[in-house]
PDB file of C-alpha atoms in Angstrom:
ATOM      1  CA  MET A   1       0.062   0.028  -0.013  1.00 47.00           C
ATOM      2  CA  PRO A   2       1.242   3.620  -0.670  1.00 48.00           C
ATOM      3  CA  GLN A   3       2.565   5.571   2.249  1.00 46.00           C
ATOM      4  CA  THR A   4       1.555   9.236   2.840  1.00 43.00           C
ATOM      5  CA  PRO A   5       4.414  11.410   2.993  1.00 42.00           C
ATOM      6  CA  THR A   6       5.090  14.103   5.657  1.00 38.00           C
ATOM      7  CA  PRO A   7       4.133  16.731   6.366  1.00 44.00           C
ATOM      8  CA  LYS A   8       0.498  15.468   6.797  1.00 49.00           C
ATOM      9  CA  ILE A   9      -2.436  17.629   5.968  1.00 50.00           C
ATOM     10  CA  SER A  10      -5.609  16.805   8.059  1.00 50.00           C
ATOM     11  CA  PRO A  11      -8.875  15.783   6.336  1.00 46.00           C
ATOM     12  CA  GLN A  12     -10.283  19.037   7.367  1.00 47.00           C
ATOM     13  CA  LYS A  13      -7.640  20.909   5.590  1.00 52.00           C
ATOM     14  CA  ILE A  14      -8.153  18.810   2.411  1.00 48.00           C
ATOM     15  CA  ALA A  15     -11.833  19.323   2.450  1.00 47.00           C
ATOM     16  CA  ARG A  16     -11.292  23.102   2.975  1.00 47.00           C
ATOM     17  CA  SER A  17     -10.251  23.377  -0.674  1.00 48.00           C
ATOM     18  CA  HIS A  18     -13.660  22.529  -1.774  1.00 48.00           C
ATOM     19  CA  ALA A  19     -14.944  25.679   0.290  1.00 42.00           C
ATOM     20  CA  GLU A  20     -12.409  27.823  -1.681  1.00 48.00           C
ATOM     21  CA  THR A  21     -13.531  26.765  -5.173  1.00 52.00           C
ATOM     22  CA  PRO A  22     -14.932  29.821  -6.827  1.00 50.00           C
ATOM     23  CA  ALA A  23     -18.768  30.012  -7.003  1.00 54.00           C
ATOM     24  CA  VAL A  24     -19.417  30.213 -10.870  1.00 54.00           C
ATOM     25  CA  THR A  25     -22.115  28.558 -12.854  1.00 74.00           C
ATOM     26  CA  SER A  26     -21.403  28.420 -16.610  1.00 83.00           C
ATOM     27  CA  PRO A  27     -19.547  25.392 -17.979  1.00 84.00           C
ATOM     28  CA  LYS A  28     -16.877  27.576 -19.277  1.00 87.00           C
ATOM     29  CA  ALA A  29     -16.343  29.540 -16.072  1.00 90.00           C
ATOM     30  CA  ILE A  30     -16.438  26.214 -14.014  1.00 91.00           C
ATOM     31  CA  ARG A  31     -13.826  24.610 -16.185  1.00 90.00           C
ATOM     32  CA  GLN A  32     -11.643  27.726 -16.201  1.00 93.00           C
ATOM     33  CA  ALA A  33     -11.992  28.116 -12.255  1.00 94.00           C
ATOM     34  CA  ILE A  34     -11.408  24.507 -11.369  1.00 95.00           C
ATOM     35  CA  ARG A  35      -8.472  24.023 -13.622  1.00 94.00           C
ATOM     36  CA  VAL A  36      -6.832  27.089 -12.006  1.00 95.00           C
ATOM     37  CA  ALA A  37      -7.591  25.842  -8.656  1.00 96.00           C
ATOM     38  CA  ARG A  38      -6.030  22.415  -9.378  1.00 96.00           C
ATOM     39  CA  ARG A  39      -2.897  24.321 -10.793  1.00 95.00           C
ATOM     40  CA  ASN A  40      -2.526  26.268  -7.728  1.00 96.00           C
ATOM     41  CA  LEU A  41      -2.075  23.180  -5.479  1.00 96.00           C
ATOM     42  CA  SER A  42       1.658  22.842  -4.367  1.00 96.00           C
ATOM     43  CA  SER A  43       3.691  19.887  -5.132  1.00 96.00           C
ATOM     44  CA  VAL A  44       3.618  18.852  -1.490  1.00 97.00           C
ATOM     45  CA  GLN A  45      -0.286  18.940  -1.639  1.00 97.00           C
ATOM     46  CA  GLN A  46      -0.448  16.920  -5.007  1.00 96.00           C
ATOM     47  CA  SER A  47       1.869  14.299  -3.421  1.00 97.00           C
ATOM     48  CA  ILE A  48      -0.143  13.907  -0.353  1.00 97.00           C
ATOM     49  CA  PHE A  49      -3.499  13.978  -2.050  1.00 98.00           C
ATOM     50  CA  ALA A  50      -2.376  11.313  -4.542  1.00 98.00           C
ATOM     51  CA  ASN A  51      -1.297   9.040  -1.813  1.00 98.00           C
ATOM     52  CA  THR A  52      -4.451   9.543   0.180  1.00 98.00           C
ATOM     53  CA  ALA A  53      -6.693   8.946  -2.657  1.00 98.00           C
ATOM     54  CA  ALA A  54      -4.746   5.822  -3.995  1.00 98.00           C
ATOM     55  CA  ILE A  55      -5.247   4.274  -0.632  1.00 98.00           C
ATOM     56  CA  LYS A  56      -9.072   4.771  -0.832  1.00 98.00           C
ATOM     57  CA  ALA A  57      -9.027   3.676  -4.505  1.00 98.00           C
ATOM     58  CA  LEU A  58      -7.114   0.434  -3.606  1.00 98.00           C
ATOM     59  CA  GLN A  59      -9.647  -0.352  -1.004  1.00 98.00           C
ATOM     60  CA  LYS A  60     -12.718   0.143  -3.563  1.00 98.00           C
ATOM     61  CA  LEU A  61     -11.041  -1.880  -6.246  1.00 98.00           C
ATOM     62  CA  LYS A  62     -10.313  -4.805  -3.797  1.00 98.00           C
ATOM     63  CA  GLN A  63     -14.087  -4.442  -2.723  1.00 97.00           C
ATOM     64  CA  LEU A  64     -14.995  -4.822  -6.361  1.00 97.00           C
ATOM     65  CA  LYS A  65     -12.523  -7.775  -7.146  1.00 98.00           C
ATOM     66  CA  ALA A  66     -11.359  -5.698 -10.007  1.00 98.00           C
ATOM     67  CA  ASP A  67      -8.598  -7.347 -12.113  1.00 98.00           C
ATOM     68  CA  LYS A  68      -8.682  -4.963 -15.316  1.00 98.00           C
ATOM     69  CA  VAL A  69      -8.536  -1.323 -14.336  1.00 99.00           C
ATOM     70  CA  ALA A  70      -8.562   1.576 -16.736  1.00 98.00           C
ATOM     71  CA  LEU A  71      -6.878   4.907 -15.461  1.00 98.00           C
ATOM     72  CA  TYR A  72      -5.376   8.013 -17.036  1.00 97.00           C
ATOM     73  CA  LEU A  73      -2.142   9.571 -16.990  1.00 97.00           C
ATOM     74  CA  THR A  74      -2.137  12.951 -15.086  1.00 95.00           C
ATOM     75  CA  ASN A  75      -2.361  16.340 -16.956  1.00 92.00           C
ATOM     76  CA  ASP A  76      -3.007  19.883 -15.864  1.00 93.00           C
ATOM     77  CA  GLY A  77      -2.965  19.580 -12.281  1.00 95.00           C
ATOM     78  CA  GLU A  78      -5.355  16.462 -12.022  1.00 96.00           C
ATOM     79  CA  LEU A  79      -5.231  14.006  -9.055  1.00 97.00           C
ATOM     80  CA  ASP A  80      -1.955  12.204  -9.925  1.00 97.00           C
ATOM     81  CA  THR A  81      -2.406   8.516 -10.589  1.00 98.00           C
ATOM     82  CA  GLN A  82       1.156   7.218 -10.660  1.00 97.00           C
ATOM     83  CA  VAL A  83       1.226   5.898  -7.079  1.00 97.00           C
ATOM     84  CA  LEU A  84      -1.968   4.101  -7.644  1.00 98.00           C
ATOM     85  CA  ILE A  85      -0.726   2.696 -11.055  1.00 98.00           C
ATOM     86  CA  LYS A  86       2.482   1.269  -9.598  1.00 98.00           C
ATOM     87  CA  THR A  87       0.814  -0.492  -6.580  1.00 98.00           C
ATOM     88  CA  LEU A  88      -1.735  -2.127  -9.080  1.00 99.00           C
ATOM     89  CA  TRP A  89       1.344  -3.222 -10.944  1.00 98.00           C
ATOM     90  CA  GLN A  90       2.852  -4.710  -7.722  1.00 98.00           C
ATOM     91  CA  GLN A  91      -0.511  -6.350  -7.065  1.00 98.00           C
ATOM     92  CA  GLY A  92      -0.517  -8.037 -10.433  1.00 98.00           C
ATOM     93  CA  ILE A  93      -3.722  -5.999 -11.563  1.00 98.00           C
ATOM     94  CA  HIS A  94      -3.761  -5.191 -15.272  1.00 98.00           C
ATOM     95  CA  VAL A  95      -3.862  -1.401 -15.982  1.00 99.00           C
ATOM     96  CA  TYR A  96      -5.091   0.046 -19.186  1.00 99.00           C
ATOM     97  CA  LEU A  97      -4.962   3.575 -20.576  1.00 98.00           C
ATOM     98  CA  PRO A  98      -7.190   5.374 -22.918  1.00 97.00           C
ATOM     99  CA  ARG A  99      -6.089   6.391 -26.350  1.00 96.00           C
ATOM    100  CA  LEU A 100      -8.231   8.399 -28.860  1.00 95.00           C
ATOM    101  CA  HIS A 101      -9.717   6.224 -31.413  1.00 94.00           C
ATOM    102  CA  PRO A 102      -7.526   6.218 -34.562  1.00 91.00           C
ATOM    103  CA  PHE A 103     -10.660   6.102 -36.863  1.00 91.00           C
ATOM    104  CA  THR A 104     -13.806   7.180 -34.971  1.00 89.00           C
ATOM    105  CA  ALA A 105     -13.626  10.908 -33.785  1.00 86.00           C
ATOM    106  CA  GLY A 106     -14.841  11.476 -30.118  1.00 86.00           C
ATOM    107  CA  ASN A 107     -14.265   7.691 -29.095  1.00 92.00           C
ATOM    108  CA  LEU A 108     -11.745   6.172 -26.912  1.00 96.00           C
ATOM    109  CA  ILE A 109      -9.674   2.811 -27.146  1.00 96.00           C
ATOM    110  CA  PHE A 110      -8.013   1.146 -24.214  1.00 98.00           C
ATOM    111  CA  LEU A 111      -4.549  -0.367 -24.305  1.00 98.00           C
ATOM    112  CA  ARG A 112      -2.624  -2.355 -21.915  1.00 98.00           C
ATOM    113  CA  TYR A 113      -0.109  -0.239 -19.820  1.00 98.00           C
ATOM    114  CA  ASP A 114       2.983  -1.474 -18.006  1.00 97.00           C
ATOM    115  CA  GLU A 115       6.563  -0.156 -17.285  1.00 95.00           C
ATOM    116  CA  ASP A 116       7.588  -0.935 -20.972  1.00 95.00           C
ATOM    117  CA  THR A 117       4.947   0.668 -22.611  1.00 97.00           C
ATOM    118  CA  THR A 118       5.760   3.775 -24.833  1.00 96.00           C
ATOM    119  CA  VAL A 119       3.571   6.778 -24.356  1.00 96.00           C
ATOM    120  CA  GLU A 120       3.161   9.901 -26.474  1.00 96.00           C
ATOM    121  CA  LYS A 121       1.154  12.931 -26.512  1.00 95.00           C
ATOM    122  CA  ASN A 122      -1.982  13.183 -28.552  1.00 92.00           C
ATOM    123  CA  SER A 123      -3.604  16.123 -30.281  1.00 88.00           C
ATOM    124  CA  LEU A 124      -4.993  17.367 -27.053  1.00 88.00           C
ATOM    125  CA  GLY A 125      -1.737  17.342 -25.308  1.00 88.00           C
ATOM    126  CA  ILE A 126      -2.585  14.398 -23.227  1.00 92.00           C
ATOM    127  CA  TRP A 127      -0.365  11.323 -22.798  1.00 95.00           C
ATOM    128  CA  GLU A 128      -1.572   7.986 -24.215  1.00 96.00           C
ATOM    129  CA  PRO A 129       0.070   4.560 -25.035  1.00 96.00           C
ATOM    130  CA  HIS A 130       1.543   4.012 -28.516  1.00 96.00           C
ATOM    131  CA  LEU A 131      -1.101   2.272 -30.807  1.00 96.00           C
ATOM    132  CA  ASP A 132      -0.609  -1.656 -30.509  1.00 96.00           C
ATOM    133  CA  ILE A 133      -3.870  -3.375 -31.379  1.00 94.00           C
ATOM    134  CA  THR A 134      -2.398  -6.505 -29.647  1.00 96.00           C
ATOM    135  CA  GLN A 135      -2.537  -4.656 -26.423  1.00 97.00           C
ATOM    136  CA  MET A 136      -6.140  -3.227 -26.990  1.00 97.00           C
ATOM    137  CA  ILE A 137      -9.178  -4.539 -24.846  1.00 97.00           C
ATOM    138  CA  LEU A 138     -12.976  -3.796 -25.361  1.00 95.00           C
ATOM    139  CA  PRO A 139     -14.524  -1.370 -22.693  1.00 94.00           C
ATOM    140  CA  HIS A 140     -16.951  -4.090 -21.524  1.00 93.00           C
ATOM    141  CA  GLN A 141     -13.980  -6.354 -20.733  1.00 96.00           C
ATOM    142  CA  LEU A 142     -12.636  -3.826 -18.163  1.00 97.00           C
ATOM    143  CA  ASP A 143     -13.875  -4.235 -14.523  1.00 98.00           C
ATOM    144  CA  VAL A 144     -13.539  -0.502 -13.613  1.00 98.00           C
ATOM    145  CA  VAL A 145     -12.725   2.758 -15.462  1.00 98.00           C
ATOM    146  CA  ILE A 146     -11.378   5.391 -13.281  1.00 98.00           C
ATOM    147  CA  THR A 147     -12.095   8.718 -15.002  1.00 96.00           C
ATOM    148  CA  PRO A 148     -10.435  11.872 -14.889  1.00 93.00           C
ATOM    149  CA  LEU A 149     -12.852  14.905 -14.570  1.00 94.00           C
ATOM    150  CA  VAL A 150     -12.933  18.622 -14.342  1.00 94.00           C
ATOM    151  CA  ALA A 151     -15.882  18.954 -11.892  1.00 95.00           C
ATOM    152  CA  PHE A 152     -18.527  16.896 -10.122  1.00 95.00           C
ATOM    153  CA  ASP A 153     -21.477  17.843  -8.146  1.00 94.00           C
ATOM    154  CA  ASP A 154     -23.490  16.663  -5.167  1.00 93.00           C
ATOM    155  CA  GLN A 155     -25.475  14.281  -7.403  1.00 93.00           C
ATOM    156  CA  GLY A 156     -22.508  12.434  -9.018  1.00 94.00           C
ATOM    157  CA  ASN A 157     -22.739  14.412 -12.247  1.00 93.00           C
ATOM    158  CA  ARG A 158     -19.355  14.639 -14.065  1.00 93.00           C
ATOM    159  CA  MET A 159     -18.009  17.403 -16.179  1.00 91.00           C
ATOM    160  CA  GLY A 160     -15.219  16.673 -18.321  1.00 84.00           C
ATOM    161  CA  MET A 161     -13.446  18.931 -20.955  1.00 81.00           C
ATOM    162  CA  GLY A 162     -16.573  18.930 -23.217  1.00 71.00           C
ATOM    163  CA  GLY A 163     -15.458  16.147 -25.833  1.00 79.00           C
ATOM    164  CA  GLY A 164     -17.735  13.478 -24.560  1.00 78.00           C
ATOM    165  CA  TYR A 165     -15.182  10.798 -24.623  1.00 90.00           C
ATOM    166  CA  TYR A 166     -15.858   9.141 -21.406  1.00 91.00           C
ATOM    167  CA  ASP A 167     -19.696   9.788 -21.830  1.00 89.00           C
ATOM    168  CA  ARG A 168     -19.649   7.528 -24.939  1.00 91.00           C
ATOM    169  CA  THR A 169     -17.469   4.804 -23.379  1.00 90.00           C
ATOM    170  CA  LEU A 170     -19.636   4.569 -20.508  1.00 92.00           C
ATOM    171  CA  ALA A 171     -23.140   4.961 -22.277  1.00 89.00           C
ATOM    172  CA  ASN A 172     -23.945   1.406 -21.755  1.00 85.00           C
ATOM    173  CA  TRP A 173     -22.252   0.522 -18.501  1.00 90.00           C
ATOM    174  CA  GLN A 174     -25.578  -0.120 -16.363  1.00 80.00           C
ATOM    175  CA  THR A 175     -26.854  -2.402 -19.177  1.00 84.00           C
ATOM    176  CA  CYS A 176     -23.765  -4.413 -19.330  1.00 82.00           C
ATOM    177  CA  GLY A 177     -22.700  -4.227 -15.708  1.00 83.00           C
ATOM    178  CA  LYS A 178     -19.251  -3.166 -16.842  1.00 91.00           C
ATOM    179  CA  PRO A 179     -17.069  -1.294 -16.610  1.00 96.00           C
ATOM    180  CA  PHE A 180     -17.726   0.152 -13.397  1.00 97.00           C
ATOM    181  CA  PRO A 181     -16.882   3.873 -13.402  1.00 97.00           C
ATOM    182  CA  ILE A 182     -15.206   5.630 -10.485  1.00 98.00           C
ATOM    183  CA  GLY A 183     -14.402   9.438 -10.624  1.00 97.00           C
ATOM    184  CA  TYR A 184     -11.135  10.381  -9.349  1.00 98.00           C
ATOM    185  CA  ALA A 185     -10.680  14.126  -8.373  1.00 97.00           C
ATOM    186  CA  HIS A 186      -9.382  16.779  -5.884  1.00 98.00           C
ATOM    187  CA  ASP A 187     -11.785  18.067  -3.434  1.00 97.00           C
ATOM    188  CA  CYS A 188     -11.600  21.521  -5.002  1.00 96.00           C
ATOM    189  CA  GLN A 189     -13.342  20.102  -8.120  1.00 96.00           C
ATOM    190  CA  GLN A 190     -16.684  19.556  -6.349  1.00 95.00           C
ATOM    191  CA  VAL A 191     -19.483  21.978  -7.143  1.00 93.00           C
ATOM    192  CA  THR A 192     -23.157  22.055  -5.762  1.00 90.00           C
ATOM    193  CA  LYS A 193     -24.954  21.561  -9.208  1.00 90.00           C
ATOM    194  CA  LEU A 194     -23.810  21.132 -12.712  1.00 90.00           C
ATOM    195  CA  ALA A 195     -26.225  21.687 -15.890  1.00 84.00           C
ATOM    196  CA  CYS A 196     -26.425  18.178 -17.466  1.00 81.00           C
ATOM    197  CA  GLU A 197     -27.591  17.104 -21.011  1.00 79.00           C
ATOM    198  CA  HIS A 198     -29.394  13.746 -21.869  1.00 77.00           C
ATOM    199  CA  TRP A 199     -25.983  12.111 -22.955  1.00 80.00           C
ATOM    200  CA  ASP A 200     -24.202  12.961 -19.751  1.00 85.00           C
ATOM    201  CA  VAL A 201     -23.228   9.711 -17.780  1.00 90.00           C
ATOM    202  CA  PRO A 202     -23.414  10.299 -14.039  1.00 92.00           C
ATOM    203  CA  LEU A 203     -20.808   8.581 -11.850  1.00 95.00           C
ATOM    204  CA  PRO A 204     -21.949   5.853  -9.135  1.00 96.00           C
ATOM    205  CA  PHE A 205     -18.776   6.512  -7.178  1.00 97.00           C
ATOM    206  CA  ILE A 206     -16.390   9.418  -6.789  1.00 98.00           C
ATOM    207  CA  ILE A 207     -13.021   9.308  -4.708  1.00 98.00           C
ATOM    208  CA  THR A 208     -11.454  12.382  -3.630  1.00 98.00           C
ATOM    209  CA  PRO A 209      -8.508  12.657  -1.078  1.00 97.00           C
ATOM    210  CA  SER A 210     -10.964  13.403   1.835  1.00 96.00           C
ATOM    211  CA  LYS A 211     -13.942  11.280   1.123  1.00 96.00           C
ATOM    212  CA  ASN A 212     -15.621   8.704  -0.865  1.00 97.00           C
ATOM    213  CA  TYR A 213     -18.958   9.537  -2.552  1.00 97.00           C
ATOM    214  CA  SER A 214     -21.573   6.952  -3.368  1.00 96.00           C
ATOM    215  CA  PHE A 215     -24.474   7.666  -5.645  1.00 92.00           C
ATOM    216  CA  ASP A 216     -26.231   4.249  -6.032  1.00 73.00           C
TER     217      ASP A 216
END
């Protein structure tokens, strides 16, 4: 299990960052404000939050008996996934990363990720695995997808960057029963209410450094 480094930050101080998130309402303003709030976290805070959230995620994945888990490589101040990924490798869990679909715009494919995987930046400036179809897995074959997000609200609604990639990926998860989606975010990314469209897929479970949110 990952060890939380010192100095320690109390859960109260972690949660306090939520209260400091600017009160804005338009999608553009929410994205801008929260991305700034994430980037303003210090390297010490990022490290501590990553370790704290990883412990919570490992507990949830154990409960779900997950063997094939999709994650993401951190970008733009997102909650860092490296400690979680490395621990999953140590536990023998198969880790996968999303890659922009090479033929169908707006969709993702998932490829196996290990220490020898070559990664490259895509057109959005996000790290993704080099295309190797021998390492591809279909979304319904994954046990869990841990999703990045820009914001989430008190009902489990998720706001991404606006491309709809994860909404398309997760559109049928409740029908198929897999993959179980888990949001992964800093506490400062929570807002009271997000405006939702009919294609938006709410999350049943969200992990932050200070708290687990279940929306079953």
